[in-house]
Coordinates of C-alpha atoms in Angstrom, one line a residue:
M18 CA 71.0 80.6 71.1
K19 CA 73.0 83.7 71.8
T20 CA 73.2 84.2 75.8
C21 CA 73.8 87.3 78.0
L22 CA 74.1 87.4 81.6
I23 CA 72.4 90.1 83.4
V24 CA 73.7 90.9 86.7
I25 CA 70.9 93.2 88.4
D26 CA 71.3 95.5 91.3
A27 CA 74.4 93.8 92.9
Q28 CA 75.3 97.1 94.4
E29 CA 76.3 98.3 97.8
S30 CA 72.8 100.5 98.2
F31 CA 71.4 97.3 99.9
R32 CA 73.7 97.4 102.6
H33 CA 72.4 100.7 103.7
R34 CA 68.8 99.6 104.0
P35 CA 67.3 98.7 107.7
Y36 CA 66.4 95.2 106.4
S37 CA 69.8 94.4 105.2
T38 CA 71.7 91.4 106.7
E39 CA 74.9 89.6 105.7
R40 CA 73.5 86.1 106.5
D41 CA 73.0 84.9 103.2
M42 CA 75.7 87.0 101.5
P43 CA 78.7 84.7 101.3
S44 CA 76.6 82.1 99.4
Y45 CA 74.9 84.7 97.2
L46 CA 78.5 86.2 96.1
A47 CA 80.0 82.7 95.7
A48 CA 77.2 81.6 93.3
Q49 CA 77.1 85.1 91.5
N50 CA 80.8 85.3 91.1
A51 CA 81.1 81.6 89.6
L52 CA 78.2 82.6 87.1
I53 CA 80.1 85.8 86.3
A54 CA 83.4 84.0 85.7
G55 CA 81.9 81.3 83.7
C56 CA 80.2 83.5 81.5
V57 CA 83.4 85.6 80.9
A58 CA 85.2 82.4 80.4
R59 CA 82.9 81.3 77.7
G60 CA 82.7 84.8 76.0
V61 CA 79.1 85.3 77.1
P62 CA 78.6 89.0 77.6
V63 CA 77.8 90.3 81.1
V64 CA 75.6 93.1 81.6
R65 CA 75.5 95.2 84.8
V66 CA 72.2 96.9 85.8
L67 CA 72.2 99.2 88.8
H68 CA 69.0 100.8 90.2
V69 CA 68.9 104.5 90.8
D70 CA 65.8 105.9 92.5
G71 CA 64.5 108.6 94.8
P72 CA 66.0 111.9 96.0
K73 CA 69.1 112.8 94.7
T74 CA 70.6 113.3 97.8
A75 CA 73.5 112.0 99.7
D76 CA 71.4 110.2 102.3
N77 CA 69.5 108.1 99.8
P78 CA 71.6 104.8 99.1
F79 CA 69.8 104.7 95.8
A80 CA 71.0 108.1 94.5
L81 CA 74.1 108.3 92.8
E82 CA 75.1 111.1 95.0
S83 CA 75.2 108.7 98.1
G84 CA 78.3 106.8 96.4
H85 CA 76.6 103.5 97.1
V86 CA 75.4 103.0 93.6
A87 CA 78.5 100.9 93.1
P88 CA 79.4 97.3 92.4
L89 CA 78.7 95.0 95.8
K90 CA 81.9 94.7 97.6
G91 CA 82.9 90.9 97.4
L92 CA 81.5 90.8 93.8
T93 CA 84.0 89.6 91.4
D94 CA 85.8 92.5 89.6
F95 CA 84.3 92.1 85.9
T96 CA 84.2 94.4 83.1
A97 CA 80.7 94.9 82.2
T98 CA 79.9 94.5 78.3
H99 CA 77.4 97.5 78.9
T100 CA 75.8 99.0 82.1
F101 CA 72.4 100.3 82.5
H102 CA 70.8 102.4 85.2
K103 CA 67.0 101.6 86.0
G104 CA 64.4 103.4 87.9
R105 CA 61.8 100.9 87.8
H106 CA 61.6 97.2 88.9
S107 CA 62.0 95.5 85.3
A108 CA 65.6 96.2 83.9
L109 CA 63.8 96.6 80.7
V110 CA 61.8 99.6 81.4
G111 CA 63.2 102.9 80.1
T112 CA 66.8 101.7 80.1
G113 CA 67.4 100.6 76.4
L114 CA 68.5 97.2 77.7
D115 CA 65.9 95.7 75.5
V116 CA 67.1 97.6 72.4
W117 CA 70.6 96.6 73.1
L118 CA 69.8 93.0 73.4
T119 CA 67.8 92.8 70.1
Q120 CA 70.5 94.8 68.3
N121 CA 73.1 92.4 69.3
G122 CA 71.0 89.2 68.7
I123 CA 70.6 87.9 72.1
A124 CA 67.9 85.3 72.4
R125 CA 68.7 83.9 75.9
L126 CA 68.9 85.9 79.2
I127 CA 70.6 84.6 82.2
I128 CA 68.9 86.5 85.5
S129 CA 70.9 87.0 88.5
G130 CA 71.2 89.6 91.2
I131 CA 69.3 91.3 94.1
R132 CA 66.3 90.9 95.0
T133 CA 64.9 87.6 94.1
E134 CA 61.5 88.5 94.2
Q135 CA 61.4 92.0 93.0
C136 CA 63.8 93.3 90.2
C137 CA 65.2 89.8 89.1
E138 CA 61.5 88.4 89.3
T139 CA 60.1 91.2 87.4
T140 CA 62.7 91.4 84.8
T141 CA 62.1 87.7 84.1
R142 CA 58.4 88.1 83.8
H143 CA 58.8 91.0 81.4
A144 CA 61.5 89.4 79.2
S145 CA 59.6 86.1 78.8
D146 CA 56.7 88.3 77.7
L147 CA 58.5 90.0 75.0
G148 CA 59.9 86.7 73.8
W149 CA 63.3 85.9 75.4
A150 CA 64.3 82.6 76.8
V151 CA 65.1 83.0 80.5
D152 CA 67.4 81.2 82.7
Y153 CA 66.8 82.1 86.3
V154 CA 69.5 81.2 88.5
L155 CA 68.0 81.1 91.8
D156 CA 71.4 80.6 93.9
A157 CA 72.6 83.7 92.3
T158 CA 69.9 85.9 93.4
L159 CA 69.6 87.4 97.0
T160 CA 66.7 88.5 99.1
Y161 CA 65.9 89.3 102.8
D162 CA 63.2 88.3 105.0
M163 CA 60.0 90.3 104.9
Q164 CA 56.9 90.9 106.9
Q165 CA 53.5 89.4 105.6
P166 CA 50.6 91.8 105.7
D167 CA 49.1 90.0 108.8
G168 CA 52.5 90.8 110.5
S169 CA 53.8 87.2 110.5
P170 CA 57.4 86.7 109.0
L171 CA 58.2 85.6 105.7
S172 CA 61.9 84.0 105.2
A173 CA 64.0 84.7 102.5
A174 CA 64.4 81.0 101.8
N175 CA 60.3 80.9 101.5
I176 CA 60.6 83.9 99.2
K177 CA 63.2 82.2 97.2
A178 CA 60.8 78.9 96.9
R179 CA 57.9 80.9 96.2
T180 CA 59.6 82.7 93.1
A181 CA 61.1 79.7 91.8
T182 CA 57.5 78.0 91.8
V183 CA 56.0 80.8 90.0
L184 CA 58.5 81.2 87.3
K185 CA 59.2 77.5 86.7
D186 CA 58.1 76.5 83.1
R187 CA 55.9 79.7 82.8
F188 CA 58.3 82.4 82.5
A189 CA 61.9 80.7 83.0
T190 CA 63.7 77.7 83.4
I191 CA 65.3 77.7 86.8
C192 CA 68.8 76.7 86.8
T193 CA 72.0 76.2 89.0
V194 CA 75.0 78.1 88.0
E195 CA 76.3 75.1 86.4
Q196 CA 73.2 74.3 84.4
A197 CA 73.2 77.9 83.1
L198 CA 76.7 77.9 82.1
Q199 CA 76.1 74.6 80.2
R200 CA 73.2 76.2 78.4
A201 CA 75.0 79.3 77.7
T202 CA 76.4 80.3 74.2
P203 CA 78.7 83.2 73.4
G204 CA 76.7 86.3 72.5
A205 CA 77.4 89.5 70.6
T206 CA 80.6 91.4 71.4
P207 CA 80.1 94.9 72.2

């Protein structure tokens, strides 16, 4: 089954948000970089998705004008097979990614990137509903602590556990980096 790694929103924009923290960044980058390197070594295409949203001004970190819609510092340097810009949570809405995957015979997606419970999870659910097999590499996703509606804290670790629980065996296979690489088969060439 031809596989493609999708690296979602691994961009500097997040470092310019008030909730940003570097606490989990080293472990995320280690996993994300190992996943990218493993896919490149196996000839699996690696697609980069960057989030572009909001006012087109230099003070909006998700605007191209800010200069922050750029690969995350610390992310391994790689040549993306293709780069897509998205303005919605799912990388499959309005980007052409779905068309590219279909045209290139990709049947299995490896999902990674930022944020675990938002764009990564939403893309996973959408891809599953459209018929792709999805390997969700939890360790190669990053999120941040949040506040629940009642004001109590919700840790990034608990958010990741919840995402794994709701996706497992319904929308995706939850994988480690090693497991995803073992399941990956080379995809189409650009």
